[in-house]
Coordinates of C-alpha atoms in Angstrom, one line a residue:
M19 CA 217.3 87.1 233.6
T20 CA 218.3 90.8 235.0
E21 CA 217.3 93.6 233.9
E22 CA 219.1 96.4 232.7
P23 CA 219.1 99.8 234.4
V24 CA 217.0 102.5 233.3
P25 CA 218.5 105.8 233.0
V26 CA 216.8 108.9 234.2
T27 CA 215.0 110.8 232.1
T28 CA 213.0 113.8 231.9
T29 CA 209.3 113.4 233.4
R30 CA 206.3 116.1 233.0
V31 CA 205.8 118.0 236.2
V32 CA 203.0 115.9 237.9
S33 CA 201.3 117.5 241.4
P34 CA 202.3 115.5 244.0
Y35 CA 198.3 115.2 245.2
N36 CA 197.4 112.4 242.8
P37 CA 196.0 109.0 243.4
A38 CA 199.1 107.1 243.5
N39 CA 200.6 109.3 246.4
V40 CA 197.1 109.1 248.1
L41 CA 197.4 105.2 247.9
T42 CA 201.2 105.2 249.1
A43 CA 199.6 107.6 252.3
V44 CA 197.3 105.4 252.8
R45 CA 199.3 102.8 253.4
I46 CA 202.2 104.3 255.6
V47 CA 198.5 105.7 257.5
L48 CA 198.0 102.0 257.6
V49 CA 200.8 100.3 259.2
P50 CA 200.6 101.5 262.6
V51 CA 196.7 101.1 262.3
F52 CA 198.0 97.3 261.7
L53 CA 200.7 97.7 264.5
A54 CA 198.2 98.7 266.9
L55 CA 195.8 95.9 266.4
V56 CA 198.4 93.2 266.4
I57 CA 200.2 94.0 269.4
A58 CA 196.7 95.0 271.0
T59 CA 195.6 91.5 270.4
S60 CA 198.9 89.4 270.9
L61 CA 197.6 87.3 267.6
Q62 CA 195.1 85.5 269.6
G63 CA 191.5 85.2 268.8
T64 CA 190.2 84.3 265.4
G65 CA 188.3 87.3 265.0
P66 CA 191.1 89.6 265.7
R67 CA 193.8 87.5 263.8
I68 CA 191.4 87.3 260.7
V69 CA 191.0 91.6 260.8
S70 CA 195.0 91.8 261.3
C71 CA 195.3 90.1 258.3
L72 CA 192.4 92.1 256.4
V73 CA 194.3 95.2 257.0
F74 CA 197.6 94.0 256.1
C75 CA 196.4 92.5 252.8
V76 CA 194.5 95.9 252.0
A77 CA 197.6 97.6 253.0
S78 CA 199.7 95.6 250.4
G79 CA 197.1 95.8 247.6
T80 CA 197.8 99.8 247.8
D81 CA 201.6 98.9 246.5
F82 CA 200.4 97.5 243.3
L83 CA 197.6 99.5 242.6
D84 CA 199.5 102.8 242.9
G85 CA 202.3 101.5 240.8
W86 CA 200.0 100.7 238.0
I87 CA 198.5 104.3 238.3
A88 CA 201.6 106.1 238.3
R89 CA 203.0 104.0 235.1
R90 CA 199.4 103.9 233.6
W91 CA 198.4 107.7 233.8
S92 CA 202.2 108.8 234.1
M93 CA 202.0 110.1 237.6
V94 CA 205.4 109.2 238.6
T95 CA 206.6 112.0 241.4
S96 CA 209.7 112.5 243.7
F97 CA 207.6 111.9 246.5
G98 CA 206.3 108.4 245.1
K99 CA 209.8 107.4 244.7
V100 CA 210.7 108.2 247.9
A101 CA 207.4 107.4 249.8
D102 CA 206.4 103.8 248.2
P103 CA 209.5 102.2 249.2
I104 CA 209.8 103.4 252.5
A105 CA 206.3 102.4 252.6
D106 CA 206.5 98.6 251.4
K107 CA 209.5 98.1 253.9
A108 CA 207.7 99.9 256.6
L109 CA 204.6 97.3 256.4
T110 CA 206.5 94.1 255.5
G111 CA 209.3 94.8 258.1
T112 CA 206.7 95.7 260.9
A113 CA 204.7 92.3 260.1
L114 CA 207.7 90.4 260.3
V115 CA 208.9 91.8 263.5
L116 CA 205.6 91.2 265.0
L117 CA 205.3 87.9 263.8
A118 CA 208.9 87.0 265.4
A119 CA 207.9 88.8 268.4
Y120 CA 205.1 86.2 268.9
D121 CA 207.2 83.6 268.2
R122 CA 205.4 82.7 264.8
V123 CA 208.5 82.9 262.5
W124 CA 212.8 82.9 263.6
W125 CA 214.3 85.9 264.4
W126 CA 217.2 85.4 262.0
V127 CA 214.8 84.7 258.8
V128 CA 213.6 88.3 260.2
I129 CA 216.9 89.8 260.3
V130 CA 218.4 88.3 256.7
I131 CA 215.2 90.0 254.8
L132 CA 214.9 93.4 256.7
V133 CA 219.2 93.4 255.6
R134 CA 218.2 92.9 252.3
E135 CA 215.0 94.7 252.0
W136 CA 216.9 98.0 253.5
G137 CA 219.9 97.1 251.9
V138 CA 218.3 97.7 248.5
T139 CA 216.5 100.7 249.0
A140 CA 220.1 102.6 250.5
L141 CA 221.5 100.8 247.0
R142 CA 218.9 102.4 244.8
F143 CA 219.1 105.9 246.8
W144 CA 223.0 105.3 246.4
V145 CA 222.9 105.4 242.4
I146 CA 219.6 107.6 242.1
R147 CA 221.8 110.3 240.2
Y148 CA 223.1 107.9 237.8
G149 CA 219.6 106.3 236.8
I150 CA 217.0 104.3 238.3
I151 CA 217.2 100.5 239.2
P152 CA 213.6 98.9 238.1
A153 CA 211.9 96.0 240.0
S154 CA 213.0 93.2 238.6
R155 CA 210.4 90.1 237.6
G156 CA 212.3 88.1 240.4
G157 CA 211.9 91.3 242.9
K158 CA 208.0 91.2 242.1
L159 CA 208.0 87.8 242.8
K160 CA 210.0 88.1 245.9
T161 CA 206.7 90.8 247.3
V162 CA 204.2 88.4 246.3
L163 CA 206.0 85.5 248.7
Q164 CA 206.7 87.5 251.5
I165 CA 203.2 88.9 251.2
A166 CA 201.3 85.5 250.8
A167 CA 203.8 83.9 253.5
I168 CA 203.2 87.0 256.0
A169 CA 198.9 86.9 255.5
W170 CA 199.6 83.1 255.9
Y171 CA 200.6 83.7 259.2
L172 CA 198.1 86.1 260.1
W173 CA 194.9 84.6 258.9
P174 CA 194.0 81.6 261.5
V175 CA 194.7 78.8 259.1
P176 CA 194.0 75.3 260.9
H177 CA 195.6 72.8 260.5
P178 CA 197.4 70.8 258.9
A179 CA 197.1 73.3 256.4
D180 CA 198.8 76.3 258.6
L181 CA 202.3 73.9 257.5
V182 CA 202.4 75.8 254.1
G183 CA 203.7 79.2 256.2
P184 CA 207.4 77.6 257.0
W185 CA 207.2 76.5 253.2
L186 CA 206.4 80.0 252.0
M187 CA 208.2 82.0 254.5
G188 CA 211.2 79.7 253.3
A189 CA 210.6 80.4 249.2
A190 CA 210.2 84.2 250.2
L191 CA 213.7 84.4 251.9
L192 CA 215.4 82.5 248.8
V193 CA 214.1 84.7 246.9
T194 CA 215.0 87.6 248.6
V195 CA 218.3 87.1 248.9
V196 CA 219.0 85.7 245.4
T197 CA 217.3 89.2 244.0
G198 CA 219.2 91.2 246.5
G199 CA 222.2 90.1 245.0
D200 CA 220.5 91.0 241.5
Y201 CA 220.3 94.3 242.4
V202 CA 223.9 94.6 243.7
V203 CA 225.0 93.6 240.7
Q204 CA 222.6 96.3 238.5
A205 CA 223.8 99.1 240.9
L206 CA 227.3 98.6 240.3
R207 CA 226.8 98.2 236.7
L208 CA 225.2 101.5 236.7
R209 CA 227.8 103.2 238.7
R210 CA 230.0 102.1 236.6
E211 CA 228.7 102.5 233.1
A212 CA 227.7 106.3 234.1
R213 CA 231.0 107.1 235.6
G214 CA 232.8 105.9 232.5
A215 CA 230.4 108.2 230.2
R216 CA 232.1 110.9 231.5

């Protein structure tokens, strides 16, 4: 079920130097580390692939942790609102492009996912003065599926278990597209309701 857009509310002043933002910064720093690891190894060799996968998973884990900390201890900041989605898209986008570059995933799949991801981010900034579009359950499922699919391709999964990868990526692609449409509907509704209230 589509969640209603959440109106912008006044929050207490929070220092940008808090654990949630530190974790977001760590994720940003890990993106070039992950990129360098994959390029240096060309996704060849069991050990290097495991290390690359672990770095990706650690970076992805900070996404769930920083959001939880920010909500649990009211550490939401302007920096976090901007940097968090950018860090997320940078990490998954880098991973997907690398997988396509090394012929693990079709380019058209990567392009569709990236257009949706950056499009939704642009939508959020477009309507941010009217309200915040929260992450829906479908959006959270999308994130989990994308991370799982990418990790499956990075890890040296033996045959025939490696055949699960395309199914995971297919599920991630489907949920990504469907939830993207849902976010467009929410953004348009939020903008329309805000204009109507004037």
